[in-house]
mmCIF file with all atom_site columns, C-alpha atoms in Angstrom:
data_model
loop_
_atom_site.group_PDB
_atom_site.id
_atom_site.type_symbol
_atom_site.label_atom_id
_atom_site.label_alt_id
_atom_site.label_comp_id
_atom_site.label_asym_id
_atom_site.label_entity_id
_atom_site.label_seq_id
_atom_site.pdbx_PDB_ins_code
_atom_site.Cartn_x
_atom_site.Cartn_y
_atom_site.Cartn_z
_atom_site.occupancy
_atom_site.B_iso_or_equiv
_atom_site.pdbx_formal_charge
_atom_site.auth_seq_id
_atom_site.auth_comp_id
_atom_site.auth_asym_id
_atom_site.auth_atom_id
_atom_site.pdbx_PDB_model_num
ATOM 1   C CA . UNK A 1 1   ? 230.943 126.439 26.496 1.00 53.00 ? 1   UNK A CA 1
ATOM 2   C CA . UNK A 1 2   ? 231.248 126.634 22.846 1.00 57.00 ? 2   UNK A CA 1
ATOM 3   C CA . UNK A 1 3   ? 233.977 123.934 21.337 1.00 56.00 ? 3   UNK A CA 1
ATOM 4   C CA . UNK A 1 4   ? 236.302 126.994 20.192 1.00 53.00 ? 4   UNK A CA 1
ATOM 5   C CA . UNK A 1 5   ? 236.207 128.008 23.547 1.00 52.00 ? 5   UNK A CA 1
ATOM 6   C CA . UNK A 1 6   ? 237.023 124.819 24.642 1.00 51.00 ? 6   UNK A CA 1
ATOM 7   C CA . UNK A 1 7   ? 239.977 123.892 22.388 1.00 52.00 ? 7   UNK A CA 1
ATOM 8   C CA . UNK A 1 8   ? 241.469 127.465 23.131 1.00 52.00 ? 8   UNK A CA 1
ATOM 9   C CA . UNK A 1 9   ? 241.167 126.986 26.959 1.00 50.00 ? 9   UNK A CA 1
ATOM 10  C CA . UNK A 1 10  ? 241.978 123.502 27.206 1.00 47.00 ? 10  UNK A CA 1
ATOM 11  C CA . UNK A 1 11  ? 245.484 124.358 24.903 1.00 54.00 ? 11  UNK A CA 1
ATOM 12  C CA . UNK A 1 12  ? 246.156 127.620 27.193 1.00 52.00 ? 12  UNK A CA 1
ATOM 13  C CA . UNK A 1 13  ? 246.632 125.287 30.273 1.00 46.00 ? 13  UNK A CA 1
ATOM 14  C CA . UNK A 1 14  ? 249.367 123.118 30.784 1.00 49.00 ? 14  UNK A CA 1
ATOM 15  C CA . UNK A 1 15  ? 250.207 119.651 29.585 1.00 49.00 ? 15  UNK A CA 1
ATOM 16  C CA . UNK A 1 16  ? 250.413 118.088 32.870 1.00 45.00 ? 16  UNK A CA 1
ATOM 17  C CA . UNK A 1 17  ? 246.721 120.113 34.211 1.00 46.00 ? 17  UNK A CA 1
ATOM 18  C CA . UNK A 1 18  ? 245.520 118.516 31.208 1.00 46.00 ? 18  UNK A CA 1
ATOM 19  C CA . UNK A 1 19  ? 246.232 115.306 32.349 1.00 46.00 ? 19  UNK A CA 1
ATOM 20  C CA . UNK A 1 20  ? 245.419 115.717 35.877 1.00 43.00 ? 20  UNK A CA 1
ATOM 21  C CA . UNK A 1 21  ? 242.091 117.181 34.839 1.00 44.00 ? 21  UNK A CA 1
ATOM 22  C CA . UNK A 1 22  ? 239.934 114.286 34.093 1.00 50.00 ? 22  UNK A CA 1
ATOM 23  C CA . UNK A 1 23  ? 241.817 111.009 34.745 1.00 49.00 ? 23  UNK A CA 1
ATOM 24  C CA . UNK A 1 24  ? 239.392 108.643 32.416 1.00 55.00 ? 24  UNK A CA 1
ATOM 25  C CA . UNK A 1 25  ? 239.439 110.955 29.472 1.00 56.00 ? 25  UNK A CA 1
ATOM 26  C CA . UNK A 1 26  ? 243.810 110.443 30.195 1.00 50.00 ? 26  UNK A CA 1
ATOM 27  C CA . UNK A 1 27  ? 242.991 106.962 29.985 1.00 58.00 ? 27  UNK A CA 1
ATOM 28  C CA . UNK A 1 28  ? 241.856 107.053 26.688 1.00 66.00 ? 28  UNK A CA 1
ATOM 29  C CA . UNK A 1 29  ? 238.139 106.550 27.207 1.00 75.00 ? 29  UNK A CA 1
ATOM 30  C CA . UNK A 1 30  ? 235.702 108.970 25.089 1.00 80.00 ? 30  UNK A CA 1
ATOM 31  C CA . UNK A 1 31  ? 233.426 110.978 26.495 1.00 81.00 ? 31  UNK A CA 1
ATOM 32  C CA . UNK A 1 32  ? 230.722 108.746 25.258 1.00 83.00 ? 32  UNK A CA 1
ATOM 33  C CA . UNK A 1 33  ? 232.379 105.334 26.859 1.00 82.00 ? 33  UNK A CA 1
ATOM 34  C CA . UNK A 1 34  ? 232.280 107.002 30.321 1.00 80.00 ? 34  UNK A CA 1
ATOM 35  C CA . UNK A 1 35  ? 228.402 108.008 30.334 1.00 81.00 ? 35  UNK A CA 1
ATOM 36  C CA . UNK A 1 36  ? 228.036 104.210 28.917 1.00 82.00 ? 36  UNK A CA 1
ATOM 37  C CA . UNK A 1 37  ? 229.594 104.004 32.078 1.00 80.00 ? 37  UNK A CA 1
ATOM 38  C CA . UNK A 1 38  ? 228.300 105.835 34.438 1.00 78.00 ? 38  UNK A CA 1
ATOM 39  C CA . UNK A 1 39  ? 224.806 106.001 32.917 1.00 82.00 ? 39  UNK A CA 1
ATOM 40  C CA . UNK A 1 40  ? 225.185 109.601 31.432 1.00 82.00 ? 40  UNK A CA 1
ATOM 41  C CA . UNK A 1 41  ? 225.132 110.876 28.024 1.00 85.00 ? 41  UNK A CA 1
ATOM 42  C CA . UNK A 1 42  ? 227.851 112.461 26.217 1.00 85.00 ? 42  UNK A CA 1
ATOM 43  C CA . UNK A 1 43  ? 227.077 116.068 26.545 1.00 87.00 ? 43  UNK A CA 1
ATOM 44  C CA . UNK A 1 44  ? 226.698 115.435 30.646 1.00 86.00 ? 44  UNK A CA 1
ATOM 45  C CA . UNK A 1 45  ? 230.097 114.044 30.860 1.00 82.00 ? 45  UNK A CA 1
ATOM 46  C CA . UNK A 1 46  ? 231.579 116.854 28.663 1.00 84.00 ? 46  UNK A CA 1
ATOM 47  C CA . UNK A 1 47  ? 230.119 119.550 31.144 1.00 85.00 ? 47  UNK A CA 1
ATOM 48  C CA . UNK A 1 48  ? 231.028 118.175 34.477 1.00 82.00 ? 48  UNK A CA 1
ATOM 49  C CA . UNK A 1 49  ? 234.841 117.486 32.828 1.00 79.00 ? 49  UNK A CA 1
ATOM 50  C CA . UNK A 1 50  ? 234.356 121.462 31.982 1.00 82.00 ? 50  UNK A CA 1
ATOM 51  C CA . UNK A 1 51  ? 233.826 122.402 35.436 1.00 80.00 ? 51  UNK A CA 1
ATOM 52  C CA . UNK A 1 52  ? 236.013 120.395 36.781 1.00 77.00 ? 52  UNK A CA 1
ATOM 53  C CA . UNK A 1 53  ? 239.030 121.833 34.765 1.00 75.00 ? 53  UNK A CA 1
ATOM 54  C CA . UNK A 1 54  ? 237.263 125.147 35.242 1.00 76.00 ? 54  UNK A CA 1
ATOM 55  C CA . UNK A 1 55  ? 237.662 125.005 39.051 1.00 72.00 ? 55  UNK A CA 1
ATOM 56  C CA . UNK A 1 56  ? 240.760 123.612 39.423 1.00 68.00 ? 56  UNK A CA 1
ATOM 57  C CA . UNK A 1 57  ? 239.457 119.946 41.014 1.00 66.00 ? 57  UNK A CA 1
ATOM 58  C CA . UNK A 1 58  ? 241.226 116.934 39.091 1.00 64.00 ? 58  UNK A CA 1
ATOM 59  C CA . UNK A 1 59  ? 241.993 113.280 40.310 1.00 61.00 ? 59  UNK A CA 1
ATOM 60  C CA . UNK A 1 60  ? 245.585 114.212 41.784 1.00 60.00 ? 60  UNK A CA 1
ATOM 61  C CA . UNK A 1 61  ? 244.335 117.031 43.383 1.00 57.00 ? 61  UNK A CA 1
ATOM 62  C CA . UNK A 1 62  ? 241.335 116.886 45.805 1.00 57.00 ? 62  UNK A CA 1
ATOM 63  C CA . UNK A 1 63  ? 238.719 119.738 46.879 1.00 58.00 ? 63  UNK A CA 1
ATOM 64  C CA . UNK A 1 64  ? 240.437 121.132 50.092 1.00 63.00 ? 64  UNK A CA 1
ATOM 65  C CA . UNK A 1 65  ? 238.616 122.689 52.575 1.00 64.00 ? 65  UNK A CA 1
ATOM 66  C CA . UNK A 1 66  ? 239.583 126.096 54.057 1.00 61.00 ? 66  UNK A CA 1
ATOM 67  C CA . UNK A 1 67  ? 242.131 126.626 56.838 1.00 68.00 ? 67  UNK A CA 1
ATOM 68  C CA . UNK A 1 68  ? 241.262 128.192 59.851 1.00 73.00 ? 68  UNK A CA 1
ATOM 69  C CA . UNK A 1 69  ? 242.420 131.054 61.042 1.00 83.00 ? 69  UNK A CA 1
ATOM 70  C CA . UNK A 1 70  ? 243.679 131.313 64.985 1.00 87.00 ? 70  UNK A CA 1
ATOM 71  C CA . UNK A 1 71  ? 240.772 133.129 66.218 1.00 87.00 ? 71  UNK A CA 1
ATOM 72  C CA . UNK A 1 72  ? 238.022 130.360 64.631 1.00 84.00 ? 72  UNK A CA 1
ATOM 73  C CA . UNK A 1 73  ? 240.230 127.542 66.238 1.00 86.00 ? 73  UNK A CA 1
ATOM 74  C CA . UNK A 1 74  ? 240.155 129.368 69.496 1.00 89.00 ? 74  UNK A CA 1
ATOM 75  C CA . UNK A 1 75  ? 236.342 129.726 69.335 1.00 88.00 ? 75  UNK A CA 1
ATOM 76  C CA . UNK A 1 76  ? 235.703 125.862 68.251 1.00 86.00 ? 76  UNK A CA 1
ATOM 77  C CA . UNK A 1 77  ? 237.931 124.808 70.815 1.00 87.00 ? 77  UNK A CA 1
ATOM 78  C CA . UNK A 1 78  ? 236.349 126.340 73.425 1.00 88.00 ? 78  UNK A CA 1
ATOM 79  C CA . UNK A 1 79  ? 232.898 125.542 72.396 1.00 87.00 ? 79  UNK A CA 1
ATOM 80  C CA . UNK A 1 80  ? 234.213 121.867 72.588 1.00 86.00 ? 80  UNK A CA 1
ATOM 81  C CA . UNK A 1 81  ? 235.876 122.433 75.625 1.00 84.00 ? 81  UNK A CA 1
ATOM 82  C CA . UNK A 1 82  ? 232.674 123.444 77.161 1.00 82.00 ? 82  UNK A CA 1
ATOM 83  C CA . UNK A 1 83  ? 230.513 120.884 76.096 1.00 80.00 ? 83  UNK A CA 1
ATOM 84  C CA . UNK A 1 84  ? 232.478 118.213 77.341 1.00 79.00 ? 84  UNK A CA 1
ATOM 85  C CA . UNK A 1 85  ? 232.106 119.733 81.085 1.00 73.00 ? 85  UNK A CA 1
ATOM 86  C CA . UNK A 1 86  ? 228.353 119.461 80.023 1.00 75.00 ? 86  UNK A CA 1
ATOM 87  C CA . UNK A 1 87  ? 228.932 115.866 79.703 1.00 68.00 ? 87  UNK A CA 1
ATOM 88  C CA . UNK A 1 88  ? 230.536 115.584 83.177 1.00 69.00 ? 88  UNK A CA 1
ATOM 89  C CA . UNK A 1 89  ? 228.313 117.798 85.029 1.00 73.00 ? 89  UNK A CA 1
ATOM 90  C CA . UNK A 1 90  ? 225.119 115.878 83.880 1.00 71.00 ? 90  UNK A CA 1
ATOM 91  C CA . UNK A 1 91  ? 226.615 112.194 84.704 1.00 72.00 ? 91  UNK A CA 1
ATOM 92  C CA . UNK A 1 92  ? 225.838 113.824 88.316 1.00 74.00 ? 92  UNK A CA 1
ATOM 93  C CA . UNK A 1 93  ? 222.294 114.145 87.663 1.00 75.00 ? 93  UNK A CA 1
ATOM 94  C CA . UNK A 1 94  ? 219.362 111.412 88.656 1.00 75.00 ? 94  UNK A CA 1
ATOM 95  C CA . UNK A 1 95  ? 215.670 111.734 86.064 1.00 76.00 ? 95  UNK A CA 1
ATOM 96  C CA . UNK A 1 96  ? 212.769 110.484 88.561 1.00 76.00 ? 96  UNK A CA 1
ATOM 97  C CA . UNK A 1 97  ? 209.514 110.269 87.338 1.00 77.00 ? 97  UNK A CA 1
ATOM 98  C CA . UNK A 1 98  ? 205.797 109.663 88.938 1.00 75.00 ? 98  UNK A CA 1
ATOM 99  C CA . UNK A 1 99  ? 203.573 107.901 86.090 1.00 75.00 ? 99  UNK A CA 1
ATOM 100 C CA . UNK A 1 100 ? 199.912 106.677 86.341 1.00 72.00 ? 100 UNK A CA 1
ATOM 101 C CA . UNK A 1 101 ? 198.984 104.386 84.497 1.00 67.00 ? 101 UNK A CA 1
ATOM 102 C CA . UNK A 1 102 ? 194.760 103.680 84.153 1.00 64.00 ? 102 UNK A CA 1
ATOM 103 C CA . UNK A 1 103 ? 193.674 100.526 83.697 1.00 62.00 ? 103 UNK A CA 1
ATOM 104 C CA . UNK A 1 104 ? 190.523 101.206 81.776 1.00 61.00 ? 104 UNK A CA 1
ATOM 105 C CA . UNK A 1 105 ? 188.876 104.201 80.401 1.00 59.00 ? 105 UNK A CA 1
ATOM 106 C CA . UNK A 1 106 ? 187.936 107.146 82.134 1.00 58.00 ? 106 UNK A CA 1
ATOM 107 C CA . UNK A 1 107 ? 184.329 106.697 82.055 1.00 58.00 ? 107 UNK A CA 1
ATOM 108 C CA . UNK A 1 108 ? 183.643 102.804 81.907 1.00 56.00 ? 108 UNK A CA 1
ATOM 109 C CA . UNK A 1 109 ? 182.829 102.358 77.978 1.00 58.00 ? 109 UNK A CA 1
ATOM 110 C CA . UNK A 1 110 ? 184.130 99.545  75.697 1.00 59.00 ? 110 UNK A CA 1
ATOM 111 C CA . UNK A 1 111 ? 185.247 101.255 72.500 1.00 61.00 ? 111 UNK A CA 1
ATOM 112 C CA . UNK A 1 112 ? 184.391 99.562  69.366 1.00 61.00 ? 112 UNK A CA 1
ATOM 113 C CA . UNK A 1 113 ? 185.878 100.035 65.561 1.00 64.00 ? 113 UNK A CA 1
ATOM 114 C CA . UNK A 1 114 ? 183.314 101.072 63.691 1.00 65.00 ? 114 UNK A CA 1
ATOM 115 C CA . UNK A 1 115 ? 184.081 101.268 60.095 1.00 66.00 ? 115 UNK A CA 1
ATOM 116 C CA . UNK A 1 116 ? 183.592 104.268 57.635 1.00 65.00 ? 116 UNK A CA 1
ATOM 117 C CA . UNK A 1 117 ? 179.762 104.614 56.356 1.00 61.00 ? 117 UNK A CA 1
ATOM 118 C CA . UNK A 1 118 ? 178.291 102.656 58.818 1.00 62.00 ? 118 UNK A CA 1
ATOM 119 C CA . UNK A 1 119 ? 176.242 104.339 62.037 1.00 60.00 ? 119 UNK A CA 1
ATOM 120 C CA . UNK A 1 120 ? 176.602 104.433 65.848 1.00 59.00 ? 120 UNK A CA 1
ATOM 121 C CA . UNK A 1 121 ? 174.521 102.465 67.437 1.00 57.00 ? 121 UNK A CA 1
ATOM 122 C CA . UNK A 1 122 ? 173.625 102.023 70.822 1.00 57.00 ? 122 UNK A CA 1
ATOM 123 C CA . UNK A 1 123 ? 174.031 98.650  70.896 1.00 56.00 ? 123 UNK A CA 1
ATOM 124 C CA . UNK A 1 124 ? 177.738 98.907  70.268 1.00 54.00 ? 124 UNK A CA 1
ATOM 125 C CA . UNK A 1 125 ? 178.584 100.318 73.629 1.00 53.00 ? 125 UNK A CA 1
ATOM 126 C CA . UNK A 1 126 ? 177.717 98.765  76.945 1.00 53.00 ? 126 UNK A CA 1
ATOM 127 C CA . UNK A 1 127 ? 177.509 101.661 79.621 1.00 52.00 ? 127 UNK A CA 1
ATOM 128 C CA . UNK A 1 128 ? 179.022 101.013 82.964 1.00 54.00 ? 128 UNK A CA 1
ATOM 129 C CA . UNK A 1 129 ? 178.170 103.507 85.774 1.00 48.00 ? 129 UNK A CA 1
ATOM 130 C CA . UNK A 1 130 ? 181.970 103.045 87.832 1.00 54.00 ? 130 UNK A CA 1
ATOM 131 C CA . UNK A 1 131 ? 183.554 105.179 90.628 1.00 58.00 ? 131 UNK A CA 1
ATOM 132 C CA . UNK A 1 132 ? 187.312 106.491 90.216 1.00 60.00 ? 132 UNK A CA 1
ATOM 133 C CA . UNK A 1 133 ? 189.266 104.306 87.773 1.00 61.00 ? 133 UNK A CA 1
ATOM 134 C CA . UNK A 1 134 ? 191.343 101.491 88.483 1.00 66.00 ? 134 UNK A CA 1
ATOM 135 C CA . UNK A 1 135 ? 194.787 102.437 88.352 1.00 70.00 ? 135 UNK A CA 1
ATOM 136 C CA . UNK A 1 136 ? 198.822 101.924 88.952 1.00 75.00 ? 136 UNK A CA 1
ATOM 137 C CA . UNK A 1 137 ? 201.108 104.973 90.063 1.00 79.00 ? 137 UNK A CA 1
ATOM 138 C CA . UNK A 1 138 ? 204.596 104.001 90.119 1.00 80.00 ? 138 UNK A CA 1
ATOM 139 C CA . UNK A 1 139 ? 208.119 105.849 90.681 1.00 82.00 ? 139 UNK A CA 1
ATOM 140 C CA . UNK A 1 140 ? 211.262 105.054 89.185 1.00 81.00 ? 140 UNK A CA 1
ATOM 141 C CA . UNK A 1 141 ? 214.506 106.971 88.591 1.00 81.00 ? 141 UNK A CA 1
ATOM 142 C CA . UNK A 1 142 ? 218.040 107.043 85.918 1.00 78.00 ? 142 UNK A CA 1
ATOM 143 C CA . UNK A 1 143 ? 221.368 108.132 86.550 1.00 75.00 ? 143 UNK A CA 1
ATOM 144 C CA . UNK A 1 144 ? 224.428 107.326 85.093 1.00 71.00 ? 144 UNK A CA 1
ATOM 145 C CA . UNK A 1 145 ? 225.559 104.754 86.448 1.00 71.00 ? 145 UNK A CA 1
ATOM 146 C CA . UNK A 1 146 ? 222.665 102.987 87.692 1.00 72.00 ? 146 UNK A CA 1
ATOM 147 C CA . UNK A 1 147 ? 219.288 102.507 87.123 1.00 73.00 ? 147 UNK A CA 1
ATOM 148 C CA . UNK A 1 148 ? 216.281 102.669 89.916 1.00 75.00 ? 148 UNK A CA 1
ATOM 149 C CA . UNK A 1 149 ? 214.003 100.034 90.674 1.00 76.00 ? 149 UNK A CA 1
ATOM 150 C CA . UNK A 1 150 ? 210.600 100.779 89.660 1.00 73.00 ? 150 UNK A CA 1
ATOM 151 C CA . UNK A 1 151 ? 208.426 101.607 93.152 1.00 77.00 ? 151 UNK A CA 1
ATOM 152 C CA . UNK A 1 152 ? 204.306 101.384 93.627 1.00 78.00 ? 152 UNK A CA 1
ATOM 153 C CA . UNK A 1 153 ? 202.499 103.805 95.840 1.00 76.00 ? 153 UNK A CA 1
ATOM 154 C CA . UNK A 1 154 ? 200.023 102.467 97.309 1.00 74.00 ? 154 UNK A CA 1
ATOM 155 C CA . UNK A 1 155 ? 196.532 103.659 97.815 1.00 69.00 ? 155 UNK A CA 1
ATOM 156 C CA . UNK A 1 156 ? 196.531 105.413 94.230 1.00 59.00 ? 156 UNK A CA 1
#
């Protein structure tokens, strides 16, 4: 915005919007004294005081949202409503769960770090020949209240 611009809009508004408008510059600091500030330059601190005269936002008088009409209530009430019977409905609920843990690798090798650049050797895994592998299985369970104690099945 041009500065003729400016001096004609900013004398077409009122005395007291003019003081509402930008509460520092009513203080008596200078444009340049609040981007000292606020680590800005001048010309950044003239624009956003612009704007905000432009749209109506000043220190007295805060961005307010919109109201809502009756039927958007309704419908965020109700969506509410519903999820907190969600919340009731799933403190009824127990999570079990069957996990097996193996205790060493699926086919008997020792795995080594080898970094980048260097070769796979041979030596660098031993080879073990093993049946099934050694394993856990265990069963445990949540709810809301409580918590289950963790249970082994045997023979897995």
């Amino acid at each position: 915005m041009s500065r003729r611009k400016q001096k004609s809009f900013w004398s077409s508004i009122r005395v007291r919007q003019r003081k509402d408008s930008s509460l520092p510059r009513y203080c008596g600091l200078s444009f340049r004294k609040i981007g000292s500030r606020v680590g800005r330059n001048k010309t950044t601190v003239m624009q956003i005081c612009d704007r905000r005269m432009q749209s109506g936002l000043s220190a007295r008088h805060p961005l307010q949202g919109l109201s809502l009409t009756h039927n958007n209530r309704r419908l965020r009430c109700q969506w509410f409503d519903e999820r907190r019977m969600w919340a009731a409905k799933w403190n009824e609920v127990v999570f079990t769960d069957e996990s097996r843990v193996c205790l060493q690798h699926h086919d008997g090798r020792i795995r080594v770090w080898i970094h980048r650049g260097e070769r796979m050797l041979n030596i660098c895994f031993i080879h073990h020949h093993t049946g099934p592998a050694l394993g856990i299985m265990v069963c445990g369970g949540i709810g809301y209240p409580f918590l289950s104690p963790l249970v082994r099945i045997v023979n897995t």
